[in-house]
Amino acid sequence: MLDLTLTEIAEALQGELVITDDAARAGWTPETVVNGTVDTDSRLIGTGDVFVAKRGEFDDGHRFVGAAVAAGAALVVVEHAFAAEEGRALAVPQVVVADSVLALGAFATEVVARVRASGDLKIVGITGSNGKTTTKNLLRAVLERVGETVAPRDSFNNEVGAPLTMLKLTAGSRFLVAEMGASGKGEITRLIRMAKPDVGVVLTVGLAHAGEFGGIETTLATKTEMVQDLEPDDVAVLNIDDPRVAGMAGKTRAEVLWFGLSDAAAVRATEIDATASGTTFVLHLPDGSSKPVRFAVLGEHHVMNALAAAASAHVLGVPIDEIVAALETVTRAERWRMEVMGGKDGVRVINDAYNASPDSMAAALKTLALIARPEQRTIAVLGEMSELGPFSVEEHDRIGRMIVRFNIHKLVVVGEGARAIHLAAEHEGSWGGEAIFVDTADEAFDLIAADTRADDLILVKSSNSAGLRFLGDRIAQANSIAQPDPTGGAAS
């Protein structure tokens, strides 16, 4: 974070600075400078950091103020002061605000504005129904080769996660990669107004979170927010192969840079070849340059994310050699996203159970079918795709039928929320042990453990809420290659 005095922070948050007698005796004054990391998780607080006490659905961060101070917090942002008469006086300053989440956003807005004013910060905003985190990771890998780059950890892309990322900016930061998700209209606009992008990327518009949004049209309107506030000298990086995204070109004043597989895309991939070790393709940029890429991230669908990252980097002046070199260093999209594990007796587990939508589920199944050798058995272990609302049964049914058409050899469906996958697969002709339904991940593990054969290729896929990412880890661990004993087996 930038160096800011306590007074400057309080003003940015529109809050009241409280320095108790205990804090004053400890040496704190309104002009004391704070520059530590800002977080809402007291477990991540260290010496000099700022703890924001946020009320959540299941807990209240105010309960952990004491733990944050004990861990070394230099400042706490709270919705009520911890007063001496309550027996809870703090020996660190407090900024008291009306709403901690809104204050966090205001804090981020101030820091972004200061870094912009004093340096040459460029901001890339990324949204889409699928691929945000992968694209963010790929673009970070590229931009880090050029200058100091700030990007979110995991999928920090909401009204809390996005500002926490923005608050990591320093005076020397050259790039901010902001992943911008939403569960309703107006949320992307709110994030953009904290940190307006110079480059706005829209990947896809699909049924992910359709239940929360209320339908595909609301999803489209929400994702379009990414490009509506862009200025004429900004750039909208749009997926020409997604008709809904392509339609956004008429909703923005910014220059449009198309990416995709279409010949009309200025940033495109040709000669795509997907295998079990990754995907090769030739990257083409608008300046006429082209270069082959050996992309280790599994799944042909991730080529689109690589194109989006390459397009954004090109806008920011990164040459093709640097772009390709960076893309080739990335070996996985993210933890639990098309992560290849295992190895014992040739068994491979593709753990892709961090998130799932109809589009990403179809892409993962296509990858499973595409990369398997002719003699190799394929197994899909699938759980629920959450947040689909009224589309849930229909979309799970579609996936079940798709599995049979892809000729996946064995299907294990886990949990009542995904039962429609199993029913559809059976209806399509998958029976006699080819399609099995179980209630729990433990049952699925026992079933897979008892039936795994040499060279099996196993996909584990579900939404995060279904918890199958841990099942994928268990299956992979049971089939992992044992590491040699570094002591040579000697007694210790």
Coordinates of C-alpha atoms in Angstrom, one line a residue:
M1 CA 0.0 0.0 0.0
L2 CA 1.0 3.6 -0.4
D3 CA 2.5 5.6 2.5
L4 CA -0.5 7.4 4.0
T5 CA -1.0 9.2 7.3
L6 CA -3.8 8.2 9.6
T7 CA -5.5 11.5 8.9
E8 CA -5.3 10.8 5.1
I9 CA -6.8 7.4 5.6
A10 CA -9.6 8.6 7.8
E11 CA -10.4 11.3 5.2
A12 CA -10.4 8.8 2.3
L13 CA -12.7 6.5 4.2
Q14 CA -14.9 9.4 5.3
G15 CA -14.5 8.1 8.9
E16 CA -13.6 9.3 12.3
L17 CA -10.0 8.8 13.5
V18 CA -10.0 7.6 17.1
I19 CA -6.7 7.5 19.0
T20 CA -7.3 6.3 22.5
D21 CA -5.1 7.3 25.4
D22 CA -3.5 3.8 25.2
A23 CA -2.8 4.3 21.5
A24 CA -1.4 7.8 22.1
R25 CA 0.9 6.6 24.9
A26 CA 2.1 3.9 22.4
G27 CA 3.2 6.8 20.1
W28 CA 0.4 7.0 17.6
T29 CA -0.5 10.5 16.3
P30 CA -2.7 11.6 13.4
E31 CA 0.4 12.1 11.2
T32 CA 1.8 8.6 11.8
V33 CA 2.3 6.9 8.4
V34 CA 0.8 3.5 7.7
N35 CA 1.8 1.4 4.6
G36 CA 1.0 -2.2 5.5
T37 CA -1.2 -4.7 3.7
V38 CA -5.0 -4.2 4.0
D39 CA -7.1 -7.3 4.7
T40 CA -10.5 -8.4 6.2
D41 CA -9.1 -11.7 7.5
S42 CA -7.4 -11.4 10.9
R43 CA -5.4 -14.5 10.2
L44 CA -3.6 -12.8 7.4
I45 CA -2.7 -9.7 9.4
G46 CA 1.0 -9.0 10.3
T47 CA 3.0 -6.2 11.8
G48 CA 2.0 -2.8 10.4
D49 CA -1.0 -4.1 8.5
V50 CA -4.6 -2.6 8.4
F51 CA -7.5 -4.8 9.5
V52 CA -11.0 -4.0 8.2
A53 CA -13.7 -5.5 10.4
K54 CA -16.4 -6.5 8.0
R55 CA -19.8 -8.0 8.9
G56 CA -20.4 -11.1 6.9
E57 CA -23.3 -13.5 6.4
F58 CA -22.1 -16.0 9.0
D59 CA -19.7 -14.0 11.2
D60 CA -18.7 -10.5 12.2
G61 CA -15.1 -9.3 11.8
H62 CA -15.5 -7.1 14.8
R63 CA -15.1 -10.2 16.9
F64 CA -11.5 -10.6 15.6
V65 CA -10.3 -7.0 16.1
G66 CA -8.3 -8.1 19.2
A67 CA -6.7 -11.0 17.3
A68 CA -5.7 -8.6 14.5
V69 CA -4.1 -6.2 17.0
A70 CA -2.3 -9.0 18.7
A71 CA -1.0 -10.1 15.3
G72 CA 0.5 -6.6 14.8
A73 CA -2.2 -4.5 13.1
A74 CA -1.2 -0.8 12.9
L75 CA -4.8 0.3 12.3
V76 CA -8.3 -1.2 12.5
V77 CA -11.3 0.0 10.5
V78 CA -14.5 -0.6 12.5
E79 CA -18.1 0.3 12.5
H80 CA -18.1 1.2 16.2
A81 CA -15.2 2.4 18.4
F82 CA -13.7 0.1 20.9
A83 CA -14.0 2.3 24.0
A84 CA -12.2 2.2 27.3
E85 CA -15.4 1.9 29.3
E86 CA -16.2 -1.3 27.5
G87 CA -12.9 -2.7 28.8
R88 CA -11.8 -3.1 25.2
A89 CA -9.6 0.0 24.6
L90 CA -7.1 -0.6 21.8
A91 CA -3.5 0.5 21.8
V92 CA -3.7 1.1 18.1
P93 CA -5.7 3.8 16.1
Q94 CA -9.2 3.1 14.9
V95 CA -11.1 4.6 11.9
V96 CA -14.8 4.4 12.6
V97 CA -17.0 4.2 9.5
A98 CA -20.7 3.7 8.8
D99 CA -20.1 0.7 6.5
S100 CA -16.8 -1.2 6.3
V101 CA -17.4 -2.6 2.8
L102 CA -18.2 0.9 1.4
A103 CA -15.2 2.3 3.3
L104 CA -13.0 -0.4 1.8
G105 CA -14.1 0.7 -1.7
A106 CA -13.5 4.3 -0.9
F107 CA -10.0 3.4 0.4
A108 CA -9.2 1.6 -2.9
T109 CA -10.5 4.5 -5.0
E110 CA -8.2 6.9 -3.2
V111 CA -5.1 4.7 -3.5
V112 CA -5.8 4.0 -7.2
A113 CA -6.2 7.8 -7.9
R114 CA -3.0 8.7 -6.1
V115 CA -0.9 6.0 -7.9
R116 CA -2.4 7.2 -11.3
A117 CA -1.6 10.8 -10.5
S118 CA 2.0 10.1 -9.5
G119 CA 3.0 7.4 -12.0
D120 CA 2.2 5.7 -15.2
L121 CA -0.3 3.1 -14.0
K122 CA -2.3 1.1 -16.5
I123 CA -5.3 -0.8 -15.5
V124 CA -6.8 -3.9 -17.2
G125 CA -10.3 -5.0 -16.1
I126 CA -11.4 -8.5 -16.9
T127 CA -14.9 -9.9 -16.8
G128 CA -16.9 -12.8 -18.3
S129 CA -18.9 -15.8 -17.3
N130 CA -15.9 -18.1 -17.6
G131 CA -12.1 -17.7 -17.7
K132 CA -11.6 -14.6 -15.6
T133 CA -9.1 -16.1 -13.2
T134 CA -7.2 -18.0 -15.9
T135 CA -6.9 -14.9 -18.1
K136 CA -5.9 -12.8 -15.1
N137 CA -3.1 -15.3 -14.2
L138 CA -1.8 -15.4 -17.8
L139 CA -1.8 -11.6 -18.2
R140 CA 0.0 -11.2 -14.8
A141 CA 2.7 -13.6 -16.0
V142 CA 3.2 -11.5 -19.1
L143 CA 3.1 -8.0 -17.5
E144 CA 5.4 -9.0 -14.6
R145 CA 8.1 -9.4 -17.2
V146 CA 7.7 -5.7 -18.0
G147 CA 7.1 -4.0 -14.7
E148 CA 5.6 -4.2 -11.2
T149 CA 2.2 -5.8 -11.5
V150 CA -0.6 -6.1 -9.0
A151 CA -3.2 -8.8 -9.6
P152 CA -5.7 -10.6 -7.3
R153 CA -5.0 -13.9 -5.5
D154 CA -7.4 -16.7 -6.2
S155 CA -10.8 -15.3 -7.5
F156 CA -10.8 -12.0 -5.6
N157 CA -13.2 -10.2 -7.9
N158 CA -16.1 -8.9 -5.8
E159 CA -16.9 -5.7 -3.8
V160 CA -14.4 -6.9 -1.1
G161 CA -11.8 -8.9 -3.0
A162 CA -11.3 -6.3 -5.8
P163 CA -10.6 -3.4 -3.5
L164 CA -8.2 -5.5 -1.4
T165 CA -6.2 -6.2 -4.6
M166 CA -6.3 -2.5 -5.5
L167 CA -4.9 -1.6 -2.1
K168 CA -1.7 -3.6 -2.8
L169 CA -0.6 -0.9 -5.3
T170 CA 2.6 1.0 -4.5
A171 CA 4.1 4.1 -6.0
G172 CA 6.1 1.9 -8.4
S173 CA 3.3 -0.2 -9.7
R174 CA 3.0 -0.1 -13.5
F175 CA 0.0 -2.4 -14.0
L176 CA -3.1 -3.4 -12.2
V177 CA -5.0 -6.5 -13.4
A178 CA -8.5 -6.3 -11.9
E179 CA -10.7 -9.3 -12.1
M180 CA -14.3 -8.0 -12.0
G181 CA -17.1 -10.4 -11.2
A182 CA -20.7 -9.7 -10.3
S183 CA -23.8 -11.4 -8.9
G184 CA -26.1 -8.6 -10.0
K185 CA -26.5 -5.5 -12.1
G186 CA -24.4 -2.5 -11.1
E187 CA -21.6 -4.4 -9.4
I188 CA -19.1 -4.2 -12.2
T189 CA -19.9 -0.5 -12.6
R190 CA -19.2 0.0 -8.9
L191 CA -15.8 -1.8 -9.3
I192 CA -14.9 0.2 -12.5
R193 CA -15.6 3.4 -10.7
M194 CA -12.9 2.4 -8.1
A195 CA -10.4 1.7 -10.8
K196 CA -11.5 2.6 -14.4
P197 CA -9.7 0.3 -16.8
D198 CA -7.6 1.5 -19.7
V199 CA -8.3 -1.9 -21.2
G200 CA -11.6 -3.6 -20.6
V201 CA -11.8 -7.3 -21.4
V202 CA -15.0 -9.3 -21.9
L203 CA -14.4 -13.1 -22.3
T204 CA -17.8 -14.8 -22.6
V205 CA -21.5 -14.3 -21.6
G206 CA -23.0 -17.6 -20.5
L207 CA -25.3 -19.2 -17.9
A208 CA -22.8 -19.1 -15.0
H209 CA -24.7 -17.6 -12.0
A210 CA -27.8 -17.3 -14.2
G211 CA -29.9 -18.1 -11.2
E212 CA -28.5 -15.0 -9.3
F213 CA -28.8 -12.8 -12.3
G214 CA -32.3 -13.9 -13.3
G215 CA -31.5 -14.9 -16.9
I216 CA -29.1 -14.5 -19.7
E217 CA -30.3 -11.0 -20.7
T218 CA -29.5 -9.7 -17.2
T219 CA -26.1 -11.4 -17.4
L220 CA -25.4 -9.7 -20.7
A221 CA -26.4 -6.3 -19.4
T222 CA -24.2 -6.7 -16.3
K223 CA -21.1 -7.8 -18.3
T224 CA -21.7 -5.0 -20.8
E225 CA -21.0 -2.6 -17.9
M226 CA -17.3 -3.4 -18.4
V227 CA -17.2 -1.4 -21.7
Q228 CA -19.9 1.3 -21.2
D229 CA -17.7 3.7 -19.2
L230 CA -14.6 3.3 -21.3
E231 CA -13.3 6.5 -22.9
P232 CA -12.5 6.9 -26.7
D233 CA -8.7 6.4 -26.0
D234 CA -9.3 3.2 -24.0
V235 CA -9.5 -0.2 -25.6
A236 CA -12.3 -2.8 -25.3
V237 CA -10.8 -6.3 -25.9
L238 CA -13.8 -8.4 -27.0
N239 CA -14.3 -12.1 -28.0
I240 CA -15.5 -12.0 -31.6
D241 CA -16.6 -15.7 -31.4
D242 CA -19.2 -15.0 -28.7
P243 CA -22.2 -13.2 -30.4
R244 CA -23.3 -11.6 -27.1
V245 CA -19.8 -10.2 -26.4
A246 CA -19.4 -9.1 -30.0
G247 CA -22.6 -7.1 -29.7
M248 CA -20.9 -5.0 -27.0
A249 CA -18.9 -3.2 -29.7
G250 CA -22.0 -1.0 -30.3
K251 CA -22.2 -0.1 -26.6
T252 CA -18.8 1.4 -26.1
R253 CA -16.9 4.5 -27.1
A254 CA -13.6 2.8 -26.9
E255 CA -11.5 1.3 -29.7
V256 CA -12.4 -2.4 -30.1
L257 CA -9.7 -5.1 -30.4
W258 CA -11.2 -8.5 -31.4
F259 CA -9.7 -11.8 -30.2
G260 CA -10.8 -15.3 -31.1
L261 CA -10.5 -18.1 -33.6
S262 CA -12.3 -16.3 -36.4
D263 CA -10.3 -15.0 -39.3
A264 CA -11.8 -11.6 -38.6
A265 CA -10.1 -11.5 -35.2
A266 CA -7.1 -9.2 -35.0
V267 CA -5.6 -11.4 -32.2
R268 CA -6.2 -15.0 -33.2
A269 CA -4.9 -18.6 -32.9
T270 CA -4.3 -21.0 -35.8
E271 CA -3.0 -24.5 -36.1
I272 CA -4.4 -25.5 -32.7
D273 CA -3.4 -29.0 -31.5
A274 CA -4.7 -30.1 -28.1
T275 CA -3.0 -33.0 -26.3
A276 CA -2.7 -34.5 -22.8
S277 CA 0.4 -32.3 -22.3
G278 CA -1.1 -29.1 -23.3
T279 CA -2.0 -27.2 -26.5
T280 CA 0.1 -25.8 -29.3
F281 CA -1.0 -23.0 -31.6
V282 CA 0.3 -20.1 -33.6
L283 CA -0.4 -16.7 -32.1
H284 CA -1.2 -13.8 -34.5
L285 CA -1.2 -10.1 -33.5
P286 CA -2.5 -7.0 -35.2
D287 CA 0.9 -5.8 -36.2
G288 CA 1.3 -8.8 -38.5
S289 CA 3.6 -10.7 -36.2
S290 CA 3.0 -14.4 -35.4
K291 CA 4.8 -17.0 -33.3
P292 CA 4.1 -20.6 -32.3
V293 CA 3.2 -21.2 -28.7
R294 CA 3.6 -24.3 -26.6
F295 CA 0.9 -23.8 -24.0
A296 CA 1.0 -26.2 -21.1
V297 CA -2.4 -25.3 -19.6
L298 CA -4.6 -28.2 -20.4
G299 CA -7.7 -27.7 -22.5
E300 CA -8.3 -26.2 -25.9
H301 CA -10.8 -23.7 -24.4
H302 CA -7.9 -22.0 -22.5
V303 CA -6.5 -20.9 -25.8
M304 CA -9.2 -18.2 -25.8
N305 CA -8.0 -17.0 -22.4
A306 CA -4.4 -16.9 -23.7
L307 CA -5.6 -14.8 -26.7
A308 CA -7.4 -12.4 -24.4
A309 CA -4.2 -12.0 -22.3
A310 CA -2.1 -11.6 -25.4
A311 CA -4.5 -8.9 -26.8
S312 CA -4.3 -6.9 -23.6
A313 CA -0.6 -7.2 -23.4
H314 CA -0.3 -6.1 -27.0
V315 CA -2.4 -3.0 -26.2
L316 CA 0.0 -2.2 -23.4
G317 CA 3.0 -2.4 -25.7
V318 CA 4.4 -5.8 -24.9
P319 CA 6.2 -7.4 -27.9
I320 CA 5.1 -10.9 -29.1
D321 CA 8.4 -12.6 -28.0
E322 CA 7.7 -11.5 -24.4
I323 CA 4.1 -12.5 -24.6
V324 CA 4.8 -16.0 -25.9
A325 CA 7.7 -16.6 -23.5
A326 CA 5.4 -15.7 -20.5
L327 CA 2.5 -17.9 -21.8
E328 CA 4.9 -20.8 -22.0
T329 CA 5.9 -20.5 -18.4
V330 CA 2.4 -21.0 -17.1
T331 CA 1.8 -24.7 -16.3
R332 CA -1.7 -24.6 -14.9
A333 CA -4.7 -22.2 -15.0
E334 CA -5.0 -22.1 -11.2
R335 CA -5.3 -24.6 -8.3
W336 CA -8.2 -26.9 -9.0
R337 CA -8.7 -25.6 -12.5
M338 CA -7.8 -28.2 -15.1
E339 CA -5.0 -29.3 -12.8
V340 CA -3.3 -32.5 -13.9
M341 CA -2.4 -34.8 -11.0
G342 CA -1.6 -38.4 -10.2
G343 CA 0.8 -40.6 -12.2
K344 CA 0.9 -44.0 -10.6
D345 CA 0.5 -46.7 -13.3
G346 CA -0.2 -44.0 -15.8
V347 CA -3.4 -42.8 -14.1
R348 CA -4.0 -39.1 -14.6
V349 CA -6.5 -37.0 -12.7
I350 CA -7.8 -33.7 -14.1
N351 CA -9.0 -31.8 -11.1
D352 CA -11.3 -29.0 -12.4
A353 CA -13.7 -28.7 -9.5
Y354 CA -13.1 -25.1 -8.3
N355 CA -16.0 -23.9 -10.4
A356 CA -18.5 -25.1 -13.0
S357 CA -21.0 -23.6 -15.4
P358 CA -22.6 -25.3 -18.4
D359 CA -20.0 -23.8 -20.7
S360 CA -17.0 -24.8 -18.6
M361 CA -18.4 -28.2 -17.9
A362 CA -18.9 -28.8 -21.6
A363 CA -15.3 -27.6 -22.3
A364 CA -13.8 -29.9 -19.7
L365 CA -15.7 -32.9 -21.0
K366 CA -14.6 -32.1 -24.6
T367 CA -11.0 -31.9 -23.4
L368 CA -11.4 -35.3 -21.6
A369 CA -12.6 -36.9 -24.8
L370 CA -10.2 -35.1 -27.1
I371 CA -6.9 -35.8 -25.3
A372 CA -7.6 -39.5 -24.4
R373 CA -5.7 -42.0 -26.4
P374 CA -7.8 -44.5 -28.4
E375 CA -7.2 -47.4 -25.9
Q376 CA -7.5 -45.2 -22.7
R377 CA -10.5 -45.4 -20.4
T378 CA -12.1 -42.0 -19.5
I379 CA -14.0 -41.4 -16.3
A380 CA -16.0 -38.3 -15.4
V381 CA -16.8 -37.6 -11.8
L382 CA -19.3 -34.8 -11.8
G383 CA -21.1 -32.7 -9.2
E384 CA -23.6 -29.9 -9.2
M385 CA -23.3 -26.8 -11.3
S386 CA -24.6 -24.3 -8.8
E387 CA -26.4 -20.9 -9.1
L388 CA -28.4 -21.9 -12.3
G389 CA -31.8 -21.2 -10.8
P390 CA -34.6 -22.3 -13.1
F391 CA -32.1 -23.5 -15.7
S392 CA -30.6 -26.1 -13.4
V393 CA -32.4 -29.3 -14.4
E394 CA -32.3 -28.4 -18.1
E395 CA -28.5 -27.7 -18.1
H396 CA -27.6 -30.7 -16.0
D397 CA -29.7 -32.9 -18.3
R398 CA -27.8 -31.5 -21.3
I399 CA -24.5 -32.4 -19.7
G400 CA -25.6 -35.9 -19.1
R401 CA -26.6 -36.4 -22.7
M402 CA -23.3 -34.8 -23.8
I403 CA -21.3 -37.4 -21.8
V404 CA -22.8 -40.2 -23.8
R405 CA -22.2 -38.5 -27.1
F406 CA -18.6 -37.8 -26.2
N407 CA -18.3 -41.6 -25.5
I408 CA -17.0 -41.1 -21.9
H409 CA -16.5 -44.6 -20.7
K410 CA -17.7 -44.2 -17.1
L411 CA -19.7 -41.5 -15.3
V412 CA -20.0 -41.0 -11.5
V413 CA -22.5 -38.4 -10.5
V414 CA -22.2 -37.0 -6.9
G415 CA -24.9 -35.4 -4.9
E416 CA -28.7 -34.8 -5.4
G417 CA -28.1 -31.4 -7.1
A418 CA -26.4 -33.2 -10.0
R419 CA -28.8 -36.2 -10.3
A420 CA -30.3 -34.9 -13.6
I421 CA -26.9 -35.6 -15.2
H422 CA -27.2 -39.3 -14.2
L423 CA -30.8 -39.6 -15.3
A424 CA -30.0 -38.0 -18.7
A425 CA -27.0 -40.2 -19.3
E426 CA -29.1 -43.3 -18.5
H427 CA -31.9 -42.1 -20.8
E428 CA -29.4 -41.6 -23.5
G429 CA -28.2 -45.2 -23.2
S430 CA -25.5 -45.3 -20.6
W431 CA -26.3 -48.2 -18.2
G432 CA -24.8 -51.4 -16.8
G433 CA -22.4 -49.6 -14.6
E434 CA -21.4 -47.0 -17.1
A435 CA -23.4 -44.3 -15.2
I436 CA -23.5 -44.4 -11.4
F437 CA -25.1 -42.0 -8.9
V438 CA -23.8 -41.6 -5.3
D439 CA -24.9 -39.3 -2.6
T440 CA -21.5 -38.3 -1.2
A441 CA -17.9 -37.7 -2.1
D442 CA -16.8 -40.4 0.2
E443 CA -18.9 -42.9 -1.7
A444 CA -17.5 -41.7 -4.9
F445 CA -13.9 -42.1 -3.7
D446 CA -14.5 -45.6 -2.5
L447 CA -16.1 -46.5 -5.9
I448 CA -13.2 -45.0 -7.9
A449 CA -10.6 -46.4 -5.7
A450 CA -11.9 -49.9 -6.1
D451 CA -12.2 -49.6 -9.9
T452 CA -9.2 -47.5 -11.1
R453 CA -7.2 -49.2 -13.8
A454 CA -3.8 -48.5 -15.2
D455 CA -3.7 -45.5 -17.6
D456 CA -7.2 -44.3 -16.6
L457 CA -7.9 -40.6 -17.4
I458 CA -10.2 -39.2 -14.7
L459 CA -11.9 -35.8 -14.8
V460 CA -13.4 -34.4 -11.5
K461 CA -15.6 -31.4 -12.2
S462 CA -18.2 -29.4 -10.1
S463 CA -19.0 -26.0 -8.7
N464 CA -16.9 -25.0 -5.7
S465 CA -19.9 -25.5 -3.4
A466 CA -20.1 -29.2 -4.2
G467 CA -16.7 -29.7 -2.6
L468 CA -15.4 -32.2 -5.2
R469 CA -12.0 -30.4 -5.5
F470 CA -11.0 -32.2 -2.3
L471 CA -12.3 -35.5 -3.8
G472 CA -10.1 -34.8 -6.8
D473 CA -7.1 -34.4 -4.5
R474 CA -7.9 -37.6 -2.7
I475 CA -8.2 -39.6 -6.0
A476 CA -5.0 -38.1 -7.2
Q477 CA -3.1 -38.7 -4.0
A478 CA -4.2 -42.4 -4.1
N479 CA -2.8 -42.6 -7.6
S480 CA 0.3 -40.4 -7.2
I481 CA 3.8 -41.6 -7.9
A482 CA 5.6 -42.2 -4.6
Q483 CA 8.5 -39.9 -4.1
P484 CA 11.9 -41.5 -3.3
D485 CA 13.0 -41.4 0.3
P486 CA 15.7 -38.7 0.5
T487 CA 17.4 -40.6 3.3
G488 CA 17.6 -43.7 1.3
G489 CA 15.5 -45.5 3.8
A490 CA 18.0 -45.1 6.6
A491 CA 16.6 -45.1 10.2
S492 CA 16.6 -41.7 11.9

